[in-house]
mmCIF file of C-alpha atoms and ligand atoms in Angstrom:
data_model
loop_
_atom_site.group_PDB
_atom_site.id
_atom_site.type_symbol
_atom_site.label_atom_id
_atom_site.label_comp_id
_atom_site.label_asym_id
_atom_site.label_seq_id
_atom_site.Cartn_x
_atom_site.Cartn_y
_atom_site.Cartn_z
ATOM 1 C CA MET A 1 0.000 0.000 0.000
ATOM 2 C CA MET A 2 1.188 3.495 -0.794
ATOM 3 C CA VAL A 3 0.959 6.163 1.865
ATOM 4 C CA TYR A 4 1.509 9.896 1.841
ATOM 5 C CA LEU A 5 4.157 11.048 4.268
ATOM 6 C CA ASN A 6 5.422 14.615 4.380
ATOM 7 C CA GLY A 7 4.786 15.443 0.743
ATOM 8 C CA GLU A 8 5.756 12.118 -0.772
ATOM 9 C CA LEU A 9 3.857 9.064 -1.913
ATOM 10 C CA ILE A 10 5.843 6.093 -0.682
ATOM 11 C CA ASP A 11 5.414 2.422 0.031
ATOM 12 C CA GLU A 12 4.153 1.814 3.575
ATOM 13 C CA GLN A 13 7.274 -0.296 4.234
ATOM 14 C CA ASP A 14 9.379 2.820 3.738
ATOM 15 C CA ALA A 15 7.222 5.102 5.866
ATOM 16 C CA HIS A 16 8.932 5.704 9.193
ATOM 17 C CA ILE A 17 8.058 8.204 11.886
ATOM 18 C CA SER A 18 10.486 9.232 14.605
ATOM 19 C CA PHE A 19 9.987 8.257 18.248
ATOM 20 C CA ASP A 20 10.492 11.965 18.898
ATOM 21 C CA ASP A 21 7.382 12.794 16.918
ATOM 22 C CA ARG A 22 5.093 14.883 19.101
ATOM 23 C CA GLY A 23 2.113 12.866 17.948
ATOM 24 C CA PHE A 24 3.708 9.789 19.521
ATOM 25 C CA LEU A 25 4.967 11.567 22.646
ATOM 26 C CA PHE A 26 2.090 13.921 23.457
ATOM 27 C CA ALA A 27 -0.805 13.079 21.109
ATOM 28 C CA ASP A 28 0.066 16.565 19.855
ATOM 29 C CA GLY A 29 -1.812 16.467 16.586
ATOM 30 C CA VAL A 30 -5.126 16.502 14.785
ATOM 31 C CA TYR A 31 -6.798 14.226 12.274
ATOM 32 C CA GLU A 32 -9.636 13.744 9.819
ATOM 33 C CA VAL A 33 -11.362 10.683 8.427
ATOM 34 C CA ILE A 34 -13.065 11.116 5.048
ATOM 35 C CA HIS A 35 -15.376 8.613 3.363
ATOM 36 C CA ILE A 36 -14.729 7.752 -0.272
ATOM 37 C CA TYR A 37 -17.898 6.847 -2.140
ATOM 38 C CA ALA A 38 -17.726 5.953 -5.831
ATOM 39 C CA ARG A 39 -14.066 7.054 -5.875
ATOM 40 C CA HIS A 40 -14.888 10.550 -4.611
ATOM 41 C CA PHE A 41 -14.063 12.153 -1.310
ATOM 42 C CA PHE A 42 -17.358 12.868 0.420
ATOM 43 C CA GLU A 43 -17.661 16.487 1.598
ATOM 44 C CA TRP A 44 -13.967 17.229 1.117
ATOM 45 C CA ASP A 45 -14.404 20.986 1.613
ATOM 46 C CA ARG A 46 -16.224 20.588 4.909
ATOM 47 C CA HIS A 47 -13.544 18.211 6.200
ATOM 48 C CA MET A 48 -10.883 20.733 5.177
ATOM 49 C CA ALA A 49 -12.772 23.528 6.939
ATOM 50 C CA ARG A 50 -12.964 21.442 10.130
ATOM 51 C CA LEU A 51 -9.276 20.518 9.788
ATOM 52 C CA ARG A 52 -8.437 24.216 9.581
ATOM 53 C CA ARG A 53 -10.394 24.843 12.791
ATOM 54 C CA SER A 54 -8.619 21.941 14.531
ATOM 55 C CA ILE A 55 -5.244 23.290 13.371
ATOM 56 C CA THR A 56 -6.107 26.699 14.794
ATOM 57 C CA GLY A 57 -7.479 25.006 17.927
ATOM 58 C CA ILE A 58 -4.097 23.517 18.817
ATOM 59 C CA ASP A 59 -2.105 26.500 17.582
ATOM 60 C CA LEU A 60 -0.362 24.668 14.753
ATOM 61 C CA PRO A 61 1.019 26.764 11.910
ATOM 62 C CA ASP A 62 -1.340 26.485 8.939
ATOM 63 C CA ILE A 63 -0.458 23.898 6.316
ATOM 64 C CA ASP A 64 -0.467 24.039 2.518
ATOM 65 C CA ARG A 65 -3.945 22.724 1.782
ATOM 66 C CA THR A 66 -3.421 22.742 -1.987
ATOM 67 C CA ALA A 67 -0.487 20.349 -1.591
ATOM 68 C CA LEU A 68 -2.544 18.270 0.820
ATOM 69 C CA THR A 69 -5.434 18.024 -1.649
ATOM 70 C CA LYS A 70 -3.046 17.046 -4.459
ATOM 71 C CA GLY A 71 -1.509 14.382 -2.225
ATOM 72 C CA ALA A 72 -4.936 12.981 -1.349
ATOM 73 C CA GLU A 73 -5.900 12.873 -5.025
ATOM 74 C CA ALA A 74 -2.679 11.074 -5.888
ATOM 75 C CA LEU A 75 -3.414 8.520 -3.158
ATOM 76 C CA LEU A 76 -6.922 8.060 -4.520
ATOM 77 C CA GLU A 77 -5.496 7.348 -7.975
ATOM 78 C CA GLN A 78 -3.439 4.535 -6.462
ATOM 79 C CA PHE A 79 -6.441 3.109 -4.627
ATOM 80 C CA ASN A 80 -8.218 0.433 -6.563
ATOM 81 C CA GLY A 81 -11.571 0.300 -4.821
ATOM 82 C CA GLU A 82 -14.854 2.145 -5.083
ATOM 83 C CA GLU A 83 -15.439 2.745 -1.396
ATOM 84 C CA GLY A 84 -12.867 3.497 1.257
ATOM 85 C CA VAL A 85 -11.687 5.880 3.923
ATOM 86 C CA LEU A 86 -8.903 8.394 3.875
ATOM 87 C CA TYR A 87 -7.139 8.913 7.198
ATOM 88 C CA LEU A 88 -5.203 12.149 7.567
ATOM 89 C CA GLU A 89 -3.062 13.075 10.547
ATOM 90 C CA ILE A 90 -0.977 16.141 11.234
ATOM 91 C CA THR A 91 1.312 16.382 14.236
ATOM 92 C CA ARG A 92 3.524 19.165 15.526
ATOM 93 C CA GLY A 93 6.553 17.398 14.099
ATOM 94 C CA VAL A 94 9.752 16.003 15.541
ATOM 95 C CA GLN A 95 11.766 17.419 18.417
ATOM 96 C CA PRO A 96 13.540 15.853 21.425
ATOM 97 C CA ARG A 97 10.921 15.564 24.142
ATOM 98 C CA THR A 98 10.035 18.806 25.809
ATOM 99 C CA HIS A 99 6.557 20.137 26.523
ATOM 100 C CA SER A 100 7.148 23.532 24.946
ATOM 101 C CA PHE A 101 6.459 23.925 21.241
ATOM 102 C CA PRO A 102 9.333 23.416 18.812
ATOM 103 C CA SER A 103 10.461 26.463 16.891
ATOM 104 C CA ARG A 104 8.178 27.431 14.029
ATOM 105 C CA ASP A 105 10.624 26.104 11.416
ATOM 106 C CA VAL A 106 10.120 22.496 12.561
ATOM 107 C CA PRO A 107 7.796 21.101 9.888
ATOM 108 C CA PRO A 108 4.660 19.209 10.904
ATOM 109 C CA THR A 109 4.425 15.488 10.250
ATOM 110 C CA ILE A 110 1.687 14.852 7.700
ATOM 111 C CA LEU A 111 0.463 11.328 7.084
ATOM 112 C CA MET A 112 -2.382 10.088 4.892
ATOM 113 C CA TRP A 113 -3.514 6.683 3.772
ATOM 114 C CA ILE A 114 -6.565 5.161 2.123
ATOM 115 C CA ARG A 115 -7.970 1.778 3.068
ATOM 116 C CA PRO A 116 -11.062 -0.041 1.803
ATOM 117 C CA HIS A 117 -14.169 0.541 3.876
ATOM 118 C CA GLN A 118 -16.404 -2.255 5.036
ATOM 119 C CA SER A 119 -19.964 -1.030 5.569
ATOM 120 C CA PHE A 120 -21.962 -2.604 8.362
ATOM 121 C CA SER A 121 -23.994 -5.564 7.176
ATOM 122 C CA ASP A 122 -27.641 -5.040 6.228
ATOM 123 C CA ARG A 123 -28.501 -7.340 9.097
ATOM 124 C CA MET A 124 -26.646 -5.201 11.650
ATOM 125 C CA ILE A 125 -28.265 -2.070 10.275
ATOM 126 C CA GLY A 126 -31.670 -3.746 10.198
ATOM 127 C CA ASP A 127 -31.460 -5.078 13.757
ATOM 128 C CA GLY A 128 -29.760 -1.986 15.150
ATOM 129 C CA VAL A 129 -27.026 -2.042 17.788
ATOM 130 C CA SER A 130 -26.889 -1.849 21.573
ATOM 131 C CA VAL A 131 -25.043 0.862 23.474
ATOM 132 C CA ILE A 132 -24.267 1.749 27.076
ATOM 133 C CA THR A 133 -23.913 5.198 28.598
ATOM 134 C CA VAL A 134 -20.690 6.290 30.284
ATOM 135 C CA PRO A 135 -19.633 9.528 31.999
ATOM 136 C CA ASP A 136 -18.138 11.991 29.546
ATOM 137 C CA ASP A 137 -14.726 12.454 31.131
ATOM 138 C CA ARG A 138 -13.121 14.013 28.067
ATOM 139 C CA TRP A 139 -11.564 17.453 28.089
ATOM 140 C CA ALA A 140 -13.541 20.612 27.341
ATOM 141 C CA LYS A 141 -12.282 21.033 23.740
ATOM 142 C CA VAL A 142 -13.921 18.061 22.138
ATOM 143 C CA TRP A 143 -14.660 20.223 19.066
ATOM 144 C CA ILE A 144 -10.972 19.888 18.132
ATOM 145 C CA LYS A 145 -10.454 16.626 16.262
ATOM 146 C CA THR A 146 -7.343 15.731 18.198
ATOM 147 C CA ILE A 147 -5.574 12.372 18.056
ATOM 148 C CA GLY A 148 -5.727 12.255 21.865
ATOM 149 C CA LEU A 149 -8.548 9.720 21.946
ATOM 150 C CA LEU A 150 -7.825 7.710 25.088
ATOM 151 C CA PRO A 151 -11.208 8.404 26.784
ATOM 152 C CA ASN A 152 -12.945 7.323 23.568
ATOM 153 C CA VAL A 153 -10.819 4.181 23.312
ATOM 154 C CA LEU A 154 -11.468 3.236 26.955
ATOM 155 C CA ALA A 155 -15.210 3.824 26.596
ATOM 156 C CA LYS A 156 -15.364 1.729 23.419
ATOM 157 C CA GLU A 157 -13.480 -1.068 25.149
ATOM 158 C CA LYS A 158 -15.857 -0.935 28.105
ATOM 159 C CA ALA A 159 -18.772 -1.304 25.683
ATOM 160 C CA HIS A 160 -17.137 -4.273 23.985
ATOM 161 C CA LYS A 161 -16.418 -5.929 27.326
ATOM 162 C CA MET A 162 -20.118 -5.600 28.121
ATOM 163 C CA GLY A 163 -20.938 -7.193 24.808
ATOM 164 C CA VAL A 164 -22.394 -4.091 23.161
ATOM 165 C CA PHE A 165 -21.406 -2.061 20.130
ATOM 166 C CA ASP A 166 -20.557 1.346 21.540
ATOM 167 C CA ALA A 167 -20.644 3.742 24.465
ATOM 168 C CA VAL A 168 -22.462 7.049 24.581
ATOM 169 C CA PHE A 169 -20.996 9.878 26.636
ATOM 170 C CA VAL A 170 -23.143 11.697 29.197
ATOM 171 C CA ARG A 171 -22.158 15.036 30.712
ATOM 172 C CA ASP A 172 -24.254 16.483 33.551
ATOM 173 C CA GLY A 173 -27.124 14.154 32.695
ATOM 174 C CA MET A 174 -27.169 15.232 29.055
ATOM 175 C CA VAL A 175 -26.098 13.045 26.148
ATOM 176 C CA THR A 176 -23.194 14.399 24.123
ATOM 177 C CA GLU A 177 -22.107 11.838 21.517
ATOM 178 C CA ALA A 178 -20.752 8.325 21.016
ATOM 179 C CA THR A 179 -17.061 7.340 20.948
ATOM 180 C CA SER A 180 -16.642 8.026 17.221
ATOM 181 C CA ALA A 181 -20.052 9.192 16.071
ATOM 182 C CA ASN A 182 -22.738 11.732 16.882
ATOM 183 C CA ILE A 183 -26.085 10.663 18.282
ATOM 184 C CA LEU A 184 -29.583 11.697 17.295
ATOM 185 C CA ILE A 185 -33.022 10.788 18.591
ATOM 186 C CA VAL A 186 -36.525 10.948 17.116
ATOM 187 C CA ARG A 187 -39.467 11.977 19.273
ATOM 188 C CA GLN A 188 -42.928 12.350 17.770
ATOM 189 C CA GLY A 189 -41.479 12.864 14.324
ATOM 190 C CA VAL A 190 -38.949 15.467 15.434
ATOM 191 C CA LEU A 191 -35.275 14.758 14.816
ATOM 192 C CA GLN A 192 -33.247 15.989 17.775
ATOM 193 C CA THR A 193 -29.540 16.216 18.496
ATOM 194 C CA ALA A 194 -27.308 18.194 20.808
ATOM 195 C CA PRO A 195 -26.327 21.611 19.465
ATOM 196 C CA VAL A 196 -22.706 22.177 18.506
ATOM 197 C CA THR A 197 -20.797 23.296 21.580
ATOM 198 C CA ASN A 198 -17.239 22.685 22.745
ATOM 199 C CA TYR A 199 -18.475 19.365 24.184
ATOM 200 C CA ILE A 200 -19.191 17.586 20.897
ATOM 201 C CA LEU A 201 -17.352 17.077 17.675
ATOM 202 C CA PRO A 202 -19.258 18.887 14.928
ATOM 203 C CA GLY A 203 -19.734 15.832 12.754
ATOM 204 C CA ILE A 204 -19.936 16.292 9.002
ATOM 205 C CA THR A 205 -22.360 13.366 8.693
ATOM 206 C CA ARG A 206 -24.555 14.873 11.427
ATOM 207 C CA GLU A 207 -24.620 18.137 9.469
ATOM 208 C CA VAL A 208 -25.460 16.435 6.154
ATOM 209 C CA VAL A 209 -28.159 14.281 7.763
ATOM 210 C CA LEU A 210 -29.732 17.377 9.358
ATOM 211 C CA GLU A 211 -29.709 19.095 5.955
ATOM 212 C CA ILE A 212 -31.331 16.096 4.293
ATOM 213 C CA ALA A 213 -34.000 16.049 7.018
ATOM 214 C CA ARG A 214 -34.746 19.753 6.605
ATOM 215 C CA ASP A 215 -34.915 19.408 2.797
ATOM 216 C CA GLN A 216 -37.444 16.627 3.285
ATOM 217 C CA GLY A 217 -39.569 18.697 5.631
ATOM 218 C CA ILE A 218 -38.654 16.694 8.739
ATOM 219 C CA PRO A 219 -38.694 18.979 11.796
ATOM 220 C CA THR A 220 -35.312 19.221 13.525
ATOM 221 C CA LEU A 221 -34.425 20.391 17.005
ATOM 222 C CA LEU A 222 -30.933 21.311 18.164
ATOM 223 C CA GLU A 223 -31.411 20.954 21.912
ATOM 224 C CA PRO A 224 -29.564 18.804 24.445
ATOM 225 C CA PHE A 225 -31.439 15.688 25.548
ATOM 226 C CA SER A 226 -31.129 13.623 28.705
ATOM 227 C CA VAL A 227 -30.462 9.929 29.164
ATOM 228 C CA GLU A 228 -34.146 9.481 30.116
ATOM 229 C CA ASP A 229 -35.208 11.271 26.905
ATOM 230 C CA MET A 230 -33.059 8.806 24.996
ATOM 231 C CA TYR A 231 -34.553 5.778 26.781
ATOM 232 C CA ALA A 232 -38.034 7.038 25.912
ATOM 233 C CA ALA A 233 -37.261 8.049 22.298
ATOM 234 C CA ASP A 234 -39.032 6.521 19.306
ATOM 235 C CA GLU A 235 -35.679 6.110 17.568
ATOM 236 C CA VAL A 236 -32.015 6.545 18.408
ATOM 237 C CA PHE A 237 -29.222 6.441 15.860
ATOM 238 C CA LEU A 238 -25.571 7.272 15.356
ATOM 239 C CA THR A 239 -24.026 9.232 12.496
ATOM 240 C CA GLY A 240 -20.406 9.358 11.404
ATOM 241 C CA THR A 241 -18.008 9.030 8.505
ATOM 242 C CA THR A 242 -17.471 5.300 9.032
ATOM 243 C CA THR A 243 -20.757 4.711 10.897
ATOM 244 C CA GLU A 244 -22.947 6.416 8.252
ATOM 245 C CA VAL A 245 -26.423 6.171 9.874
ATOM 246 C CA LEU A 246 -26.565 3.318 12.361
ATOM 247 C CA PRO A 247 -29.769 2.524 14.271
ATOM 248 C CA VAL A 248 -29.522 1.912 18.024
ATOM 249 C CA THR A 249 -32.220 -0.395 19.359
ATOM 250 C CA ARG A 250 -31.059 -0.816 22.960
ATOM 251 C CA VAL A 251 -29.567 1.697 25.407
ATOM 252 C CA ASP A 252 -28.356 0.462 28.816
ATOM 253 C CA GLY A 253 -30.643 -2.525 28.312
ATOM 254 C CA HIS A 254 -33.721 -0.383 27.540
ATOM 255 C CA MET A 255 -35.387 -1.400 24.289
ATOM 256 C CA ILE A 256 -35.800 1.502 21.874
ATOM 257 C CA GLY A 257 -37.324 -0.605 19.157
ATOM 258 C CA LYS A 258 -37.247 -4.132 17.819
ATOM 259 C CA GLU A 259 -35.513 -3.077 14.634
ATOM 260 C CA ALA A 260 -34.179 -0.036 12.793
ATOM 261 C CA GLY A 261 -36.676 2.814 12.858
ATOM 262 C CA PRO A 262 -38.135 4.356 9.689
ATOM 263 C CA MET A 263 -36.325 7.696 10.064
ATOM 264 C CA ALA A 264 -32.904 6.039 10.352
ATOM 265 C CA VAL A 265 -33.589 3.778 7.378
ATOM 266 C CA PHE A 266 -34.772 6.731 5.300
ATOM 267 C CA LEU A 267 -31.820 8.968 6.230
ATOM 268 C CA LEU A 268 -29.273 6.226 5.538
ATOM 269 C CA ARG A 269 -30.733 5.669 2.089
ATOM 270 C CA GLU A 270 -30.755 9.382 1.320
ATOM 271 C CA LEU A 271 -27.208 9.832 2.630
ATOM 272 C CA ARG A 272 -25.861 7.026 0.454
ATOM 273 C CA GLN A 273 -27.770 8.254 -2.546
ATOM 274 C CA LYS A 274 -26.369 11.747 -2.114
ATOM 275 C CA ALA A 275 -22.845 10.449 -1.525
ATOM 276 C CA ASN A 276 -22.863 8.154 -4.551
ATOM 277 C CA SER A 277 -24.365 10.688 -6.926
ATOM 278 C CA VAL A 278 -21.740 13.400 -6.385
ATOM 279 C CA SER A 279 -19.259 13.526 -9.238
HETATM 280 N N1 PDD B 1 -14.856 9.868 14.107
HETATM 281 N N2 PDD B 1 -17.858 12.367 17.276
HETATM 282 C C1 PDD B 1 -16.631 11.841 17.455
HETATM 283 C C2 PDD B 1 -16.049 11.809 18.822
HETATM 284 C C3 PDD B 1 -15.930 11.318 16.354
HETATM 285 O O1 PDD B 1 -14.696 10.805 16.536
HETATM 286 C C4 PDD B 1 -16.539 11.342 15.070
HETATM 287 C C5 PDD B 1 -15.839 10.812 13.853
HETATM 288 C C6 PDD B 1 -17.820 11.891 14.940
HETATM 289 C C7 PDD B 1 -18.534 11.963 13.619
HETATM 290 O O2 PDD B 1 -17.986 12.942 12.769
HETATM 291 P P1 PDD B 1 -18.031 12.786 11.179
HETATM 292 O O3 PDD B 1 -19.457 12.626 10.805
HETATM 293 O O4 PDD B 1 -17.461 14.059 10.678
HETATM 294 O O5 PDD B 1 -17.212 11.577 10.852
HETATM 295 C C8 PDD B 1 -18.443 12.406 16.067
HETATM 296 C C9 PDD B 1 -14.023 9.338 13.060
HETATM 297 C C10 PDD B 1 -14.779 8.688 11.952
HETATM 298 C C11 PDD B 1 -12.968 8.437 13.682
HETATM 299 O O6 PDD B 1 -12.471 8.822 14.721
HETATM 300 O O7 PDD B 1 -12.632 7.386 13.112
#
């Protein structure tokens, strides 16, 4: 597999990153994950806009986005699938370990790769998944898409140990998001999700799904909801780049529904149709 590392397309065997890289030492970096549908990057511009905000959020010098886009396109040319994901990571570069920033002339480390994407099976989507709730013990700048994902990793592992698909974070009684996806509920035909604050990642899929809903005349509500609201919802589902729209049919053992709800099924179909028709 070819990867992009610091401006070059090279074989993965030749891609080496220093143990002094600040991404390795401090999780001092940001990332993006972009879905490739029909050999096109889905919502490239929005991902780049969020990347720019993350870069600003950790006070990294801005990067050459034209070169980055060219690199991603070159990687895509090498990729011989229809559907995949691009992973993109930027760290504050290499310097012997010290907390303070390196001087501004230390270049960032920029890594990108594309791998095939395996969608969830129709059965999993049809049956929906189970989740648990966990305290949201992440920092207060969740809006930055940082590679420091230990709370997310630990929460996901806890879910797996309990035999369920994912964990949903709860802060002060209110639901924020899942470990790598946003969460939405449906109550009496209204699609509701937490508003964008510093406590959630502003998901691109969430945004697109909300736009689709509004275009279709589905009422939407950007208001926080509680764990009890979620237990009592008509539908619960996750949205994300790799998750797409994934129905949740059980939360902390409470049944939400026997199978995927109609809103989730509809929004998944519309999302895929939109994603596959962009040229
Ligand atoms: N995660 N919330 C969190 C905490 C996430 O990590 C993600 C994405 C999302 C959904 O955002 P988007 O729709 O833009 O993918 C919400 C990526 C896919 C990951 O970490 O692999």
